[in-house]
Amino acid sequence: MSEPLIIDLFVEDRAHEEFLKPLLFRIAAEEQVAVKVRVRSARGGHARAGKELQLFLRLIQKGVEECPDLFVVGIDGNCERFTKKRDQIATATGEAIPAKVIAACPDPHVECWYLADPDSFQQVVGYRPTVGKTKCARDHYKTILANAVRQGGYPPTLGGIEFAAELVTAMDLYRASKNDPSLKAFLGDLRAKLRQAKRRDE
């Protein structure tokens, strides 16, 4: 592509940002698409990310901001169906840009994506976590992630998100996608939209 594809990232917290940003670059490289990722919102939770996105869309409509090629909106699934979360994001973005929006909805929480491939996690951190059956308790996976880092011999200074880039690099995405359907859905949509953009530029 002649110019990098602009991807604007709206997420609810730092754990989403630290994982999704390197993942976007990895998938783009695999698809041979140059991208530029701009983090627009990464603090304040689900509601804040939604408000920041809606404000940005209004600025685009007024001509104050330029519309990116793609939007990635990352919010936790919180044990709700992926289709429900995707529809919530679609409602927030309105009718103007649905083809540009990719929903990243880890279910139930983003820490599940950090733990989606226990084998590569062990390679990076030195400990193989046991995730078990899905639980909706708010801090369940956050605790598993922090404890796994501690068992690997590291102080979990950021709860484990400090390993995000290394985990994304090492992760077997096929294996991780089999373990986590919400990750599989995100990767499938991301690859499809990158390929569409690449074809348009050819």
PDB file of C-alpha atoms in Angstrom, residues 16-28 164-169:
ATOM      1  CA  HIS A  16      -6.494  -3.554  26.326  1.00  0.00           C
ATOM      2  CA  GLU A  17      -4.131  -0.994  24.811  1.00  0.00           C
ATOM      3  CA  GLU A  18      -0.942  -2.879  25.686  1.00  0.00           C
ATOM      4  CA  PHE A  19      -2.267  -6.112  24.164  1.00  0.00           C
ATOM      5  CA  LEU A  20      -4.167  -4.820  21.149  1.00  0.00           C
ATOM      6  CA  LYS A  21      -1.590  -2.388  19.804  1.00  0.00           C
ATOM      7  CA  PRO A  22       1.164  -4.994  19.186  1.00  0.00           C
ATOM      8  CA  LEU A  23      -1.475  -7.463  18.009  1.00  0.00           C
ATOM      9  CA  LEU A  24      -2.643  -4.990  15.357  1.00  0.00           C
ATOM     10  CA  PHE A  25       0.926  -4.554  14.134  1.00  0.00           C
ATOM     11  CA  ARG A  26       1.520  -8.313  14.089  1.00  0.00           C
ATOM     12  CA  ILE A  27      -1.598  -9.142  12.077  1.00  0.00           C
ATOM     13  CA  ALA A  28      -0.985  -6.239   9.696  1.00  0.00           C
ATOM     14  CA  ALA A 164       1.807  -7.944  26.634  1.00  0.00           C
ATOM     15  CA  ALA A 165       4.116  -7.254  23.685  1.00  0.00           C
ATOM     16  CA  GLU A 166       6.230 -10.364  24.329  1.00  0.00           C
ATOM     17  CA  LEU A 167       3.143 -12.541  24.724  1.00  0.00           C
ATOM     18  CA  VAL A 168       1.649 -11.248  21.474  1.00  0.00           C
ATOM     19  CA  THR A 169       4.903 -11.946  19.627  1.00  0.00           C
TER      20      THR A 169
END
